[in-house]
């Protein structure tokens, strides 16, 4: 059922033991919005646990509010009466955390993906919000007083999903929310530093390796590169260290669509797509079982060889780009 925010708030107030979950391969919005809603519900006296069903990349821990996040193992066996899923377009996005849900269907889903399937009992999904953390902020400011810890995790979600306030979805509401959060003590500098300036020498070596694989097609409008499992092993990097790499490909002048293929774990290839100004990449990945936003989307393919995934995704993207021009 599609719900209003009032409706969602009523449901949240009824919770006694709440589970808040984000998506696998978490980004700053999944991490920030889950941490924020957990803090908000705890301020209301709810026994709330925030769970990320995958490892949280280490650098997010520099933002104090993210340290309340738990893994599935840490809260397995706990009983919850209410489950809230954030920033996830379908139930498969929460991975193993599905086993923690009290019922098959989450009670509340809050999201901003155009590809959201409406899989909760109550669904609030609005692609006009630049981040799920913006929706959590709308709820939070009606319910509890803010402190720096809470304001900062919300700002983390907004900042990361807007590319630090530079994507097309950024408007006056985004800046107004950021200003409100800054008034409550949130600082953008430690967030930017943690998220954008955490690369180690080995990550840079991996980035160099990635750029060696760069291909440019469609008259310079499509650029793609890959990180293979072997490259990860050779440089001693984890998959999470490729965070931000696809943005480096999009940074090429004239490129409309950038794709990064990551082979991890072996037998699986994740494609991260980014567009610059007109191409709807969420439409491209839909045909491949993925999801996302018009300017940032992804899909995961189970294929024996990395090259199989590259051929398939590039083919679909190339024809979508050509259609766009006609
Ligand atoms: P990424 O490819 O991980 O950089 O993600 C870009 C956007 O697409 C994010 O909003 C993700 O939540 C979404 N996304 C990525 N992979 C998938 C997938 N397999 N299914 C649905 N949504 C996805
Ligand atoms: Mn996300
Ligand atoms: Mn998001």
Coordinates of C-alpha atoms and ligand atoms in Angstrom, one line a residue:
X1 CA 0.0 0.0 0.0
X2 CA 1.2 3.5 -0.8
X3 CA 1.4 5.5 2.4
X4 CA 1.6 9.1 3.4
X5 CA 4.4 10.2 5.7
X6 CA 1.7 10.7 8.5
X7 CA 0.7 7.1 8.0
X8 CA 4.3 6.0 8.3
X9 CA 4.9 8.1 11.4
X10 CA 1.8 6.5 13.1
X11 CA 3.2 3.0 12.3
X12 CA 6.7 3.9 13.7
X13 CA 5.2 5.3 16.9
X14 CA 3.5 1.9 17.5
X15 CA 6.8 0.0 17.3
X16 CA 8.4 -1.5 20.4
X17 CA 11.2 -3.5 19.0
X18 CA 12.2 -2.3 15.6
X19 CA 14.6 -3.6 13.0
X20 CA 15.8 -1.1 10.4
X21 CA 17.6 -2.5 7.3
X22 CA 19.5 -1.1 4.3
X23 CA 20.9 -2.7 1.2
X24 CA 23.8 -4.9 0.4
X25 CA 27.0 -3.3 -1.0
X26 CA 25.9 -0.3 1.2
X27 CA 26.5 3.3 0.1
X28 CA 26.4 6.4 2.2
X29 CA 22.6 6.8 1.9
X30 CA 21.9 3.2 3.0
X31 CA 24.4 3.6 5.9
X32 CA 23.3 7.2 6.8
X33 CA 19.5 6.6 6.6
X34 CA 19.6 3.4 8.6
X35 CA 21.8 4.9 11.3
X36 CA 19.6 8.0 11.4
X37 CA 16.2 6.2 11.7
X38 CA 17.7 3.9 14.4
X39 CA 18.9 7.0 16.4
X40 CA 15.4 8.6 15.9
X41 CA 13.5 5.6 17.1
X42 CA 15.8 5.1 20.1
X43 CA 15.2 8.8 21.1
X44 CA 11.5 7.8 21.0
X45 CA 12.2 5.0 23.5
X46 CA 11.9 2.2 20.9
X47 CA 14.3 -0.7 21.2
X48 CA 15.7 -0.2 17.7
X49 CA 18.5 -2.0 15.8
X50 CA 20.0 -0.8 12.6
X51 CA 21.4 -3.5 10.3
X52 CA 23.5 -3.5 7.2
X53 CA 23.5 -6.9 5.6
X54 CA 27.1 -6.6 4.3
X55 CA 30.4 -5.2 5.6
X56 CA 30.2 -1.4 6.1
X57 CA 33.3 0.0 4.3
X58 CA 35.7 1.0 7.1
X59 CA 35.9 4.7 6.2
X60 CA 32.2 5.3 7.1
X61 CA 33.0 4.5 10.7
X62 CA 34.7 7.9 10.9
X63 CA 31.2 9.4 11.2
X64 CA 30.3 8.5 14.8
X65 CA 26.6 7.8 14.3
X66 CA 27.4 4.9 11.9
X67 CA 29.0 2.9 14.7
X68 CA 25.6 1.8 16.0
X69 CA 25.1 -0.3 12.8
X70 CA 25.0 -4.1 13.3
X71 CA 25.6 -7.1 11.0
X72 CA 23.0 -9.8 10.5
X73 CA 25.2 -12.2 12.7
X74 CA 25.2 -9.7 15.6
X75 CA 21.4 -9.5 15.9
X76 CA 20.4 -13.0 14.8
X77 CA 17.9 -14.6 17.1
X78 CA 16.6 -11.2 18.3
X79 CA 12.8 -10.7 18.1
X80 CA 11.3 -7.6 16.4
X81 CA 7.7 -6.5 16.1
X82 CA 8.4 -4.0 13.3
X83 CA 10.7 -4.1 10.2
X84 CA 11.6 -1.1 8.2
X85 CA 13.5 -1.3 5.0
X86 CA 15.4 1.7 3.6
X87 CA 16.9 2.7 0.3
X88 CA 16.1 -0.7 -1.3
X89 CA 14.1 -1.1 -4.5
X90 CA 13.2 -4.7 -3.9
X91 CA 13.4 -7.3 -1.1
X92 CA 16.4 -9.1 -2.6
X93 CA 18.5 -6.0 -2.0
X94 CA 18.6 -6.7 1.8
X95 CA 20.4 -10.0 1.2
X96 CA 20.7 -12.2 4.3
X97 CA 18.9 -9.7 6.5
X98 CA 15.6 -11.1 5.2
X99 CA 15.8 -13.9 7.8
X100 CA 15.5 -11.3 10.6
X101 CA 12.1 -10.0 9.4
X102 CA 9.2 -10.9 11.8
X103 CA 6.9 -11.4 8.7
X104 CA 7.5 -12.0 5.1
X105 CA 6.6 -8.5 4.2
X106 CA 8.5 -5.5 5.8
X107 CA 6.0 -3.2 7.7
X108 CA 7.4 -0.1 6.2
X109 CA 9.5 0.6 3.1
X110 CA 11.1 4.1 2.6
X111 CA 12.8 4.7 -0.6
X112 CA 13.5 7.0 -3.6
X113 CA 14.3 4.6 -6.4
X114 CA 12.1 4.8 -9.5
X115 CA 12.5 1.1 -9.8
X116 CA 10.9 0.4 -6.3
X117 CA 8.5 -2.6 -6.5
X118 CA 6.3 -1.5 -3.4
X119 CA 7.2 -4.7 -1.5
X120 CA 6.2 -3.5 2.0
X121 CA 2.9 -3.4 3.9
X122 CA 3.3 0.4 3.9
X123 CA 5.4 2.0 1.1
X124 CA 6.6 5.5 0.9
X125 CA 8.7 5.8 -2.3
X126 CA 9.2 9.2 -3.9
X127 CA 12.0 9.7 -6.6
X128 CA 11.7 13.5 -6.0
X129 CA 13.8 13.0 -2.8
X130 CA 17.5 13.2 -3.6
X131 CA 18.2 10.6 -0.9
X132 CA 16.4 8.2 1.4
X133 CA 18.1 10.2 4.2
X134 CA 16.0 13.2 3.1
X135 CA 12.8 11.1 3.8
X136 CA 14.2 10.0 7.2
X137 CA 14.9 13.7 7.9
X138 CA 11.3 14.7 7.1
X139 CA 10.1 12.0 9.6
X140 CA 12.8 12.8 12.2
X141 CA 12.3 16.5 12.5
X142 CA 8.6 15.9 13.3
X143 CA 9.4 13.5 16.1
X144 CA 12.6 14.3 18.0
X145 CA 15.1 16.9 18.9
X146 CA 18.4 16.7 16.9
X147 CA 21.9 16.5 18.0
X148 CA 25.1 16.5 15.9
X149 CA 25.4 12.7 15.7
X150 CA 21.9 12.4 14.2
X151 CA 22.3 15.4 11.9
X152 CA 25.6 14.2 10.6
X153 CA 24.4 10.7 9.5
X154 CA 21.5 12.3 7.6
X155 CA 23.9 14.7 6.0
X156 CA 26.1 11.7 5.1
X157 CA 23.2 10.1 3.2
X158 CA 22.3 13.3 1.4
X159 CA 25.8 14.3 0.5
X160 CA 26.8 10.9 -0.9
X161 CA 23.6 10.3 -3.0
X162 CA 24.0 13.8 -4.6
X163 CA 27.7 13.4 -5.3
X164 CA 28.3 16.1 -2.7
X165 CA 25.6 18.4 -4.1
X166 CA 26.5 18.3 -7.7
X167 CA 23.9 16.0 -9.4
X168 CA 20.9 17.1 -11.3
X169 CA 18.5 16.1 -8.5
X170 CA 19.9 18.8 -6.3
X171 CA 17.5 21.6 -5.8
X172 CA 16.5 24.2 -3.1
X173 CA 15.1 21.5 -0.9
X174 CA 18.4 19.6 -0.8
X175 CA 20.3 22.8 0.2
X176 CA 17.5 23.7 2.7
X177 CA 17.8 20.3 4.4
X178 CA 21.6 20.6 4.5
X179 CA 21.3 24.0 6.1
X180 CA 19.0 22.7 8.7
X181 CA 21.4 19.9 9.5
X182 CA 24.3 22.2 9.6
X183 CA 22.4 24.3 12.2
X184 CA 22.1 21.2 14.3
X185 CA 25.9 20.8 14.2
X186 CA 26.5 18.6 11.2
X187 CA 29.8 19.2 9.5
X188 CA 30.4 18.4 5.8
X189 CA 34.2 18.4 6.0
X190 CA 34.7 15.2 8.0
X191 CA 32.1 13.5 5.8
X192 CA 33.8 14.6 2.6
X193 CA 37.1 13.7 4.0
X194 CA 36.0 10.2 5.1
X195 CA 34.1 9.4 1.8
X196 CA 36.3 11.2 -0.8
X197 CA 39.8 11.2 0.7
X198 CA 40.4 7.7 2.0
X199 CA 42.3 6.1 -0.8
X200 CA 45.4 4.1 0.1
X201 CA 48.4 3.6 -2.2
X202 CA 47.1 0.1 -3.2
X203 CA 43.7 1.6 -4.1
X204 CA 45.4 4.1 -6.4
X205 CA 47.3 1.2 -7.9
X206 CA 44.0 -0.6 -8.6
X207 CA 42.6 2.7 -10.1
X208 CA 45.6 2.8 -12.4
X209 CA 45.0 -0.8 -13.4
X210 CA 41.3 -0.1 -14.0
X211 CA 42.2 2.8 -16.3
X212 CA 44.4 0.5 -18.3
X213 CA 41.2 -1.4 -19.3
X214 CA 39.3 1.8 -20.4
X215 CA 37.4 1.6 -23.6
X216 CA 35.6 4.5 -25.3
X217 CA 32.8 4.0 -27.8
X218 CA 29.8 5.6 -29.4
X219 CA 31.7 8.7 -30.5
X220 CA 33.1 9.3 -27.1
X221 CA 29.7 9.1 -25.3
X222 CA 30.2 5.7 -23.7
X223 CA 33.2 4.8 -21.6
X224 CA 33.7 1.6 -19.6
X225 CA 36.4 -0.2 -17.7
X226 CA 36.7 -3.2 -15.4
X227 CA 38.2 -4.5 -12.2
X228 CA 38.7 -8.2 -12.3
X229 CA 39.0 -10.6 -9.3
X230 CA 42.6 -11.2 -10.4
X231 CA 43.3 -7.4 -10.3
X232 CA 41.8 -7.2 -6.8
X233 CA 44.1 -10.1 -5.7
X234 CA 47.2 -8.7 -7.3
X235 CA 46.8 -5.3 -5.7
X236 CA 45.6 -6.7 -2.4
X237 CA 42.4 -4.6 -2.5
X238 CA 38.8 -5.4 -1.4
X239 CA 35.9 -4.9 -3.7
X240 CA 34.7 -2.0 -1.5
X241 CA 37.8 -0.1 -2.5
X242 CA 36.4 0.5 -6.0
X243 CA 34.0 3.0 -4.4
X244 CA 34.1 6.1 -6.5
X245 CA 35.9 4.6 -9.4
X246 CA 32.9 4.8 -11.8
X247 CA 32.8 8.5 -11.1
X248 CA 36.4 8.8 -12.4
X249 CA 35.3 7.3 -15.7
X250 CA 32.3 9.7 -16.0
X251 CA 34.7 12.5 -15.4
X252 CA 35.9 12.2 -19.0
X253 CA 34.8 15.1 -21.1
X254 CA 32.0 14.3 -23.5
X255 CA 31.1 11.0 -21.8
X256 CA 27.4 10.5 -21.2
X257 CA 27.4 7.0 -19.8
X258 CA 30.2 5.4 -17.7
X259 CA 30.2 1.8 -16.7
X260 CA 32.5 0.0 -14.2
X261 CA 32.4 -3.8 -14.1
X262 CA 33.6 -5.4 -10.9
X263 CA 34.2 -9.2 -10.9
X264 CA 33.5 -10.1 -7.3
X265 CA 32.9 -12.7 -6.0
X266 CA 34.2 -14.8 -8.8
X267 CA 31.3 -16.0 -11.0
X268 CA 29.5 -12.7 -10.4
X269 CA 29.9 -9.4 -12.1
X270 CA 28.5 -6.1 -10.8
X271 CA 27.9 -3.3 -13.3
X272 CA 27.7 0.2 -12.0
X273 CA 26.3 2.7 -14.5
X274 CA 26.4 6.5 -14.2
X275 CA 25.1 9.0 -16.7
X276 CA 25.8 12.7 -16.9
X277 CA 22.9 14.7 -18.3
X278 CA 20.3 12.8 -20.3
X279 CA 20.5 9.1 -20.4
X280 CA 18.2 7.1 -18.1
X281 CA 20.5 4.3 -17.0
X282 CA 17.8 2.8 -14.6
X283 CA 15.9 1.9 -17.8
X284 CA 19.0 0.2 -19.2
X285 CA 19.6 -2.1 -16.2
X286 CA 15.9 -3.0 -15.7
X287 CA 16.2 -5.3 -18.8
X288 CA 19.2 -6.9 -17.0
X289 CA 17.4 -7.5 -13.6
X290 CA 19.0 -4.5 -11.9
X291 CA 17.7 -1.2 -10.6
X292 CA 18.5 2.3 -9.5
X293 CA 18.0 5.9 -10.5
X294 CA 18.0 7.8 -13.9
X295 CA 21.7 8.9 -13.4
X296 CA 23.0 6.0 -11.2
X297 CA 22.0 2.4 -11.5
X298 CA 23.4 -1.1 -11.2
X299 CA 22.9 -4.8 -11.9
X300 CA 24.6 -8.0 -10.9
X301 CA 25.1 -10.8 -13.5
X302 CA 26.0 -14.4 -12.7
X303 CA 28.2 -15.3 -15.6
X304 CA 31.2 -17.7 -16.1
X305 CA 33.5 -15.0 -17.5
X306 CA 33.8 -11.3 -16.9
X307 CA 33.9 -10.6 -20.6
X308 CA 30.4 -12.2 -21.0
X309 CA 28.9 -9.5 -18.7
X310 CA 30.8 -6.7 -20.4
X311 CA 29.6 -7.8 -23.9
X312 CA 26.0 -8.0 -22.7
X313 CA 25.8 -4.7 -20.7
X314 CA 27.7 -2.7 -23.3
X315 CA 25.5 -4.0 -26.1
X316 CA 22.3 -3.0 -24.3
X317 CA 23.7 0.4 -23.3
X318 CA 25.1 1.1 -26.8
X319 CA 21.7 0.5 -28.4
X320 CA 19.9 2.6 -25.7
X321 CA 22.4 5.4 -26.4
X322 CA 21.8 5.2 -30.1
X323 CA 18.0 5.3 -29.6
X324 CA 18.4 8.4 -27.5
X325 CA 20.1 10.2 -30.4
X326 CA 17.6 9.2 -33.0
Ligands
LIG1 P1 26.0 1.0 -7.7 O1 25.9 0.2 -9.0 O2 26.2 0.0 -6.6 O3 26.9 2.1 -7.8 O4 24.5 1.6 -7.5 C1 23.9 2.6 -8.1 C2 22.4 2.6 -7.8 O5 21.7 1.5 -8.3 C3 22.1 2.6 -6.3 O6 21.0 3.4 -6.0 C4 21.8 1.2 -6.0 O7 20.9 1.1 -4.9 C5 21.2 0.7 -7.3 N1 21.5 -0.7 -7.6 C6 22.7 -1.2 -7.8 N2 22.7 -2.5 -8.1 C7 21.4 -2.9 -8.1 C8 20.7 -4.1 -8.3 N3 21.3 -5.3 -8.5 N4 19.4 -4.1 -8.1 C9 18.7 -3.0 -7.9 N5 19.3 -1.8 -7.7 C10 20.6 -1.7 -7.8
LIG2 MN1 21.8 3.3 -1.8
LIG3 MN1 19.7 6.3 -2.0

